[in-house]
Amino acid sequence: MDYYRNLDASTLDPDFPTFFELLASRQLNDLISPYLRYIVVLYAQQHPQYLLRLATKFDEIYLVVFGLVEFGYLRHWNSSFVEKFYGLKRVNRIPVKTPRTIRHAGEKVDPLRRLSRKQILGSVFFAVGVPYLREKVQQRYEMLSARYTLKSVEEDRPK
C-alpha cells in the first residue's frame, strides 16, 4: 500500500491512463444500461399506457440511442461517453521515436492522431453492439436452461 500512497501525478505519463481510470470507466459503463432500465421499468409501472412499449423494447432502443451517442462522442472528442467523463481519449499511434516530440508538436500532430471512420465504427460496435449481443445470448441461455430443468423435473416426477 505504500506504493499507492506515494504515487505522484507528475511522474505519470499523461498520454497513458492509469489502471484505476480504466477500471472506473469500465464499471461506470457497465452500470448505465441497468440504471436506465430500472428507471424506465419503474415509470412504466406507474404509466403503462405511455411507457410499456419502451420498457419491452428497451434493449433495442438503448442500442440505437447509445450507439448514436457513442458515435457522436467518438467523432467529436475521440473518446466514448464514459471515457470523456474521466478525461480519457483514444488516439492513433504515430510512429515517432520520442513521445516528447508528439507532446510539443501540438496542433500539427492532432489531425494524425484522430480516429478514422473505420476505427470509430469498430469502437461503437465493441462498446454497444457486443454487450447487446452478449446480453441477448445470456437471456436465451437462461430461458433454455430453465426449460431443460423444468422438462427434466417433469420426467423424473412419478406418474
PDB file of C-alpha atoms in Angstrom:
ATOM      1  CA  MET A   1       0.000   0.000   0.000  1.00  0.00           C
ATOM      2  CA  ASP A   2       2.976   2.321   0.356  1.00  0.00           C
ATOM      3  CA  TYR A   3       3.251   2.450  -3.419  1.00  0.00           C
ATOM      4  CA  TYR A   4      -0.233   3.925  -3.861  1.00  0.00           C
ATOM      5  CA  ARG A   5       0.271   6.460  -1.106  1.00  0.00           C
ATOM      6  CA  ASN A   6       3.438   7.758  -2.752  1.00  0.00           C
ATOM      7  CA  LEU A   7       2.030   7.890  -6.267  1.00  0.00           C
ATOM      8  CA  ASP A   8       2.766  11.287  -7.745  1.00  0.00           C
ATOM      9  CA  ALA A   9       0.713  12.621 -10.649  1.00  0.00           C
ATOM     10  CA  SER A  10       3.703  14.455 -12.086  1.00  0.00           C
ATOM     11  CA  THR A  11       5.554  11.175 -12.643  1.00  0.00           C
ATOM     12  CA  LEU A  12       2.683   9.629 -14.609  1.00  0.00           C
ATOM     13  CA  ASP A  13       2.609   9.859 -18.402  1.00  0.00           C
ATOM     14  CA  PRO A  14      -0.400  11.996 -19.428  1.00  0.00           C
ATOM     15  CA  ASP A  15      -0.799  10.042 -22.666  1.00  0.00           C
ATOM     16  CA  PHE A  16      -1.492   6.738 -20.899  1.00  0.00           C
ATOM     17  CA  PRO A  17      -4.384   6.172 -18.473  1.00  0.00           C
ATOM     18  CA  THR A  18      -3.815   4.563 -15.116  1.00  0.00           C
ATOM     19  CA  PHE A  19      -5.291   1.212 -14.204  1.00  0.00           C
ATOM     20  CA  PHE A  20      -7.708   2.910 -11.822  1.00  0.00           C
ATOM     21  CA  GLU A  21      -9.077   5.212 -14.541  1.00  0.00           C
ATOM     22  CA  LEU A  22      -9.655   2.254 -16.846  1.00  0.00           C
ATOM     23  CA  LEU A  23     -11.326   0.232 -14.110  1.00  0.00           C
ATOM     24  CA  ALA A  24     -13.580   3.114 -13.059  1.00  0.00           C
ATOM     25  CA  SER A  25     -14.635   3.839 -16.642  1.00  0.00           C
ATOM     26  CA  ARG A  26     -15.433   0.148 -17.268  1.00  0.00           C
ATOM     27  CA  GLN A  27     -17.512  -0.078 -14.092  1.00  0.00           C
ATOM     28  CA  LEU A  28     -19.452   3.075 -14.916  1.00  0.00           C
ATOM     29  CA  ASN A  29     -20.035   1.880 -18.474  1.00  0.00           C
ATOM     30  CA  ASP A  30     -21.457  -1.422 -17.177  1.00  0.00           C
ATOM     31  CA  LEU A  31     -23.871   0.400 -14.848  1.00  0.00           C
ATOM     32  CA  ILE A  32     -25.501   2.776 -17.346  1.00  0.00           C
ATOM     33  CA  SER A  33     -27.838   0.262 -19.024  1.00  0.00           C
ATOM     34  CA  PRO A  34     -29.214  -1.381 -15.844  1.00  0.00           C
ATOM     35  CA  TYR A  35     -29.698   2.017 -14.226  1.00  0.00           C
ATOM     36  CA  LEU A  36     -31.679   3.359 -17.205  1.00  0.00           C
ATOM     37  CA  ARG A  37     -33.661   0.111 -17.447  1.00  0.00           C
ATOM     38  CA  TYR A  38     -34.618   0.394 -13.766  1.00  0.00           C
ATOM     39  CA  ILE A  39     -35.853   3.957 -14.267  1.00  0.00           C
ATOM     40  CA  VAL A  40     -37.877   3.047 -17.367  1.00  0.00           C
ATOM     41  CA  VAL A  41     -39.465  -0.007 -15.697  1.00  0.00           C
ATOM     42  CA  LEU A  42     -40.236   1.978 -12.554  1.00  0.00           C
ATOM     43  CA  TYR A  43     -42.058   4.672 -14.524  1.00  0.00           C
ATOM     44  CA  ALA A  44     -43.661   2.095 -16.846  1.00  0.00           C
ATOM     45  CA  GLN A  45     -45.343   0.562 -13.811  1.00  0.00           C
ATOM     46  CA  GLN A  46     -46.838   3.937 -12.933  1.00  0.00           C
ATOM     47  CA  HIS A  47     -47.777   4.928 -16.507  1.00  0.00           C
ATOM     48  CA  PRO A  48     -48.102   1.717 -18.538  1.00  0.00           C
ATOM     49  CA  GLN A  49     -50.102   3.301 -21.349  1.00  0.00           C
ATOM     50  CA  TYR A  50     -47.149   5.545 -22.250  1.00  0.00           C
ATOM     51  CA  LEU A  51     -44.025   3.623 -21.315  1.00  0.00           C
ATOM     52  CA  LEU A  52     -44.863  -0.085 -21.614  1.00  0.00           C
ATOM     53  CA  ARG A  53     -43.639  -0.319 -25.216  1.00  0.00           C
ATOM     54  CA  LEU A  54     -40.454   1.479 -24.247  1.00  0.00           C
ATOM     55  CA  ALA A  55     -39.897  -0.954 -21.383  1.00  0.00           C
ATOM     56  CA  THR A  56     -40.467  -4.027 -23.548  1.00  0.00           C
ATOM     57  CA  LYS A  57     -38.164  -2.802 -26.339  1.00  0.00           C
ATOM     58  CA  PHE A  58     -35.606  -1.205 -24.037  1.00  0.00           C
ATOM     59  CA  ASP A  59     -32.630  -3.211 -25.318  1.00  0.00           C
ATOM     60  CA  GLU A  60     -33.165  -2.242 -28.952  1.00  0.00           C
ATOM     61  CA  ILE A  61     -33.916   1.407 -28.180  1.00  0.00           C
ATOM     62  CA  TYR A  62     -30.873   1.609 -25.887  1.00  0.00           C
ATOM     63  CA  LEU A  63     -28.732   0.041 -28.621  1.00  0.00           C
ATOM     64  CA  VAL A  64     -29.743   2.684 -31.163  1.00  0.00           C
ATOM     65  CA  VAL A  65     -29.702   5.723 -28.868  1.00  0.00           C
ATOM     66  CA  PHE A  66     -26.489   4.879 -27.027  1.00  0.00           C
ATOM     67  CA  GLY A  67     -24.875   3.848 -30.318  1.00  0.00           C
ATOM     68  CA  LEU A  68     -25.613   7.315 -31.708  1.00  0.00           C
ATOM     69  CA  VAL A  69     -24.311   8.952 -28.518  1.00  0.00           C
ATOM     70  CA  GLU A  70     -21.103   6.909 -28.652  1.00  0.00           C
ATOM     71  CA  PHE A  71     -20.635   7.681 -32.352  1.00  0.00           C
ATOM     72  CA  GLY A  72     -21.046  11.402 -31.719  1.00  0.00           C
ATOM     73  CA  TYR A  73     -18.615  11.406 -28.825  1.00  0.00           C
ATOM     74  CA  LEU A  74     -16.038   9.359 -30.730  1.00  0.00           C
ATOM     75  CA  ARG A  75     -16.328  11.581 -33.785  1.00  0.00           C
ATOM     76  CA  HIS A  76     -16.019  14.886 -31.938  1.00  0.00           C
ATOM     77  CA  TRP A  77     -13.795  14.093 -28.950  1.00  0.00           C
ATOM     78  CA  ASN A  78     -12.050  10.792 -29.839  1.00  0.00           C
ATOM     79  CA  SER A  79     -13.465   9.237 -26.687  1.00  0.00           C
ATOM     80  CA  SER A  80     -16.596   7.392 -25.703  1.00  0.00           C
ATOM     81  CA  PHE A  81     -19.213   8.901 -23.405  1.00  0.00           C
ATOM     82  CA  VAL A  82     -17.702   7.414 -20.241  1.00  0.00           C
ATOM     83  CA  GLU A  83     -14.112   7.987 -21.362  1.00  0.00           C
ATOM     84  CA  LYS A  84     -14.876  11.675 -21.867  1.00  0.00           C
ATOM     85  CA  PHE A  85     -16.308  11.767 -18.349  1.00  0.00           C
ATOM     86  CA  TYR A  86     -12.983  10.516 -16.963  1.00  0.00           C
ATOM     87  CA  GLY A  87     -10.835  12.606 -19.301  1.00  0.00           C
ATOM     88  CA  LEU A  88      -9.603   9.632 -21.319  1.00  0.00           C
ATOM     89  CA  LYS A  89      -9.015   9.768 -25.058  1.00  0.00           C
ATOM     90  CA  ARG A  90      -8.404   7.311 -27.890  1.00  0.00           C
ATOM     91  CA  VAL A  91      -5.701   8.223 -30.394  1.00  0.00           C
ATOM     92  CA  ASN A  92      -3.898   6.734 -33.346  1.00  0.00           C
ATOM     93  CA  ARG A  93      -0.385   5.648 -32.652  1.00  0.00           C
ATOM     94  CA  ILE A  94       2.141   7.760 -34.562  1.00  0.00           C
ATOM     95  CA  PRO A  95       5.445   6.071 -35.446  1.00  0.00           C
ATOM     96  CA  VAL A  96       7.685   8.677 -33.829  1.00  0.00           C
ATOM     97  CA  LYS A  97      10.567   7.578 -31.621  1.00  0.00           C
ATOM     98  CA  THR A  98      10.242  10.106 -28.808  1.00  0.00           C
ATOM     99  CA  PRO A  99       6.857  10.787 -27.190  1.00  0.00           C
ATOM    100  CA  ARG A 100       8.081  14.224 -26.110  1.00  0.00           C
ATOM    101  CA  THR A 101       8.134  15.266 -29.774  1.00  0.00           C
ATOM    102  CA  ILE A 102       4.458  14.414 -30.126  1.00  0.00           C
ATOM    103  CA  ARG A 103       3.519  16.383 -26.998  1.00  0.00           C
ATOM    104  CA  HIS A 104       5.362  19.511 -28.145  1.00  0.00           C
ATOM    105  CA  ALA A 105       4.128  19.337 -31.744  1.00  0.00           C
ATOM    106  CA  GLY A 106       0.533  20.035 -30.629  1.00  0.00           C
ATOM    107  CA  GLU A 107      -1.707  21.187 -33.451  1.00  0.00           C
ATOM    108  CA  LYS A 108       0.469  19.720 -36.201  1.00  0.00           C
ATOM    109  CA  VAL A 109       0.090  16.172 -34.931  1.00  0.00           C
ATOM    110  CA  ASP A 110      -3.545  16.294 -33.747  1.00  0.00           C
ATOM    111  CA  PRO A 111      -5.103  15.560 -37.170  1.00  0.00           C
ATOM    112  CA  LEU A 112      -2.884  12.477 -37.473  1.00  0.00           C
ATOM    113  CA  ARG A 113      -3.954  11.238 -34.041  1.00  0.00           C
ATOM    114  CA  ARG A 114      -7.694  11.445 -34.769  1.00  0.00           C
ATOM    115  CA  LEU A 115      -9.553   8.179 -35.208  1.00  0.00           C
ATOM    116  CA  SER A 116     -10.585   7.123 -38.692  1.00  0.00           C
ATOM    117  CA  ARG A 117     -14.225   6.397 -39.524  1.00  0.00           C
ATOM    118  CA  LYS A 118     -13.483   2.665 -39.554  1.00  0.00           C
ATOM    119  CA  GLN A 119     -11.958   2.870 -36.071  1.00  0.00           C
ATOM    120  CA  ILE A 120     -14.934   4.869 -34.818  1.00  0.00           C
ATOM    121  CA  LEU A 121     -17.446   2.341 -36.165  1.00  0.00           C
ATOM    122  CA  GLY A 122     -15.428  -0.530 -34.708  1.00  0.00           C
ATOM    123  CA  SER A 123     -15.302   1.209 -31.335  1.00  0.00           C
ATOM    124  CA  VAL A 124     -19.065   1.785 -31.397  1.00  0.00           C
ATOM    125  CA  PHE A 125     -19.643  -1.874 -32.259  1.00  0.00           C
ATOM    126  CA  PHE A 126     -17.449  -3.069 -29.391  1.00  0.00           C
ATOM    127  CA  ALA A 127     -18.864  -0.502 -26.944  1.00  0.00           C
ATOM    128  CA  VAL A 128     -22.549  -1.047 -27.736  1.00  0.00           C
ATOM    129  CA  GLY A 129     -23.059  -3.997 -30.093  1.00  0.00           C
ATOM    130  CA  VAL A 130     -21.039  -6.655 -28.285  1.00  0.00           C
ATOM    131  CA  PRO A 131     -22.677  -6.026 -24.870  1.00  0.00           C
ATOM    132  CA  TYR A 132     -26.093  -6.141 -26.587  1.00  0.00           C
ATOM    133  CA  LEU A 133     -25.310  -9.466 -28.240  1.00  0.00           C
ATOM    134  CA  ARG A 134     -23.819 -10.851 -25.004  1.00  0.00           C
ATOM    135  CA  GLU A 135     -26.969  -9.897 -23.088  1.00  0.00           C
ATOM    136  CA  LYS A 136     -29.295 -11.454 -25.680  1.00  0.00           C
ATOM    137  CA  VAL A 137     -27.291 -14.704 -25.737  1.00  0.00           C
ATOM    138  CA  GLN A 138     -27.310 -14.814 -21.929  1.00  0.00           C
ATOM    139  CA  GLN A 139     -31.100 -14.273 -21.829  1.00  0.00           C
ATOM    140  CA  ARG A 140     -31.599 -17.048 -24.376  1.00  0.00           C
ATOM    141  CA  TYR A 141     -29.327 -19.400 -22.433  1.00  0.00           C
ATOM    142  CA  GLU A 142     -31.202 -18.738 -19.193  1.00  0.00           C
ATOM    143  CA  MET A 143     -34.550 -19.379 -20.907  1.00  0.00           C
ATOM    144  CA  LEU A 144     -33.368 -22.642 -22.481  1.00  0.00           C
ATOM    145  CA  SER A 145     -31.727 -23.856 -19.270  1.00  0.00           C
ATOM    146  CA  ALA A 146     -34.948 -23.160 -17.349  1.00  0.00           C
ATOM    147  CA  ARG A 147     -36.949 -25.132 -19.938  1.00  0.00           C
ATOM    148  CA  TYR A 148     -34.497 -28.023 -19.778  1.00  0.00           C
ATOM    149  CA  THR A 149     -34.593 -28.046 -15.987  1.00  0.00           C
ATOM    150  CA  LEU A 150     -38.395 -27.965 -15.964  1.00  0.00           C
ATOM    151  CA  LYS A 151     -38.571 -30.760 -18.539  1.00  0.00           C
ATOM    152  CA  SER A 152     -36.158 -32.954 -16.569  1.00  0.00           C
ATOM    153  CA  VAL A 153     -38.125 -32.358 -13.354  1.00  0.00           C
ATOM    154  CA  GLU A 154     -41.360 -33.362 -15.099  1.00  0.00           C
ATOM    155  CA  GLU A 155     -39.748 -36.533 -16.449  1.00  0.00           C
ATOM    156  CA  ASP A 156     -38.467 -37.503 -13.004  1.00  0.00           C
ATOM    157  CA  ARG A 157     -41.840 -36.945 -11.362  1.00  0.00           C
ATOM    158  CA  PRO A 158     -43.634 -40.235 -10.552  1.00  0.00           C
ATOM    159  CA  LYS A 159     -46.818 -40.827 -12.507  1.00  0.00           C
TER     160      LYS A 159
END
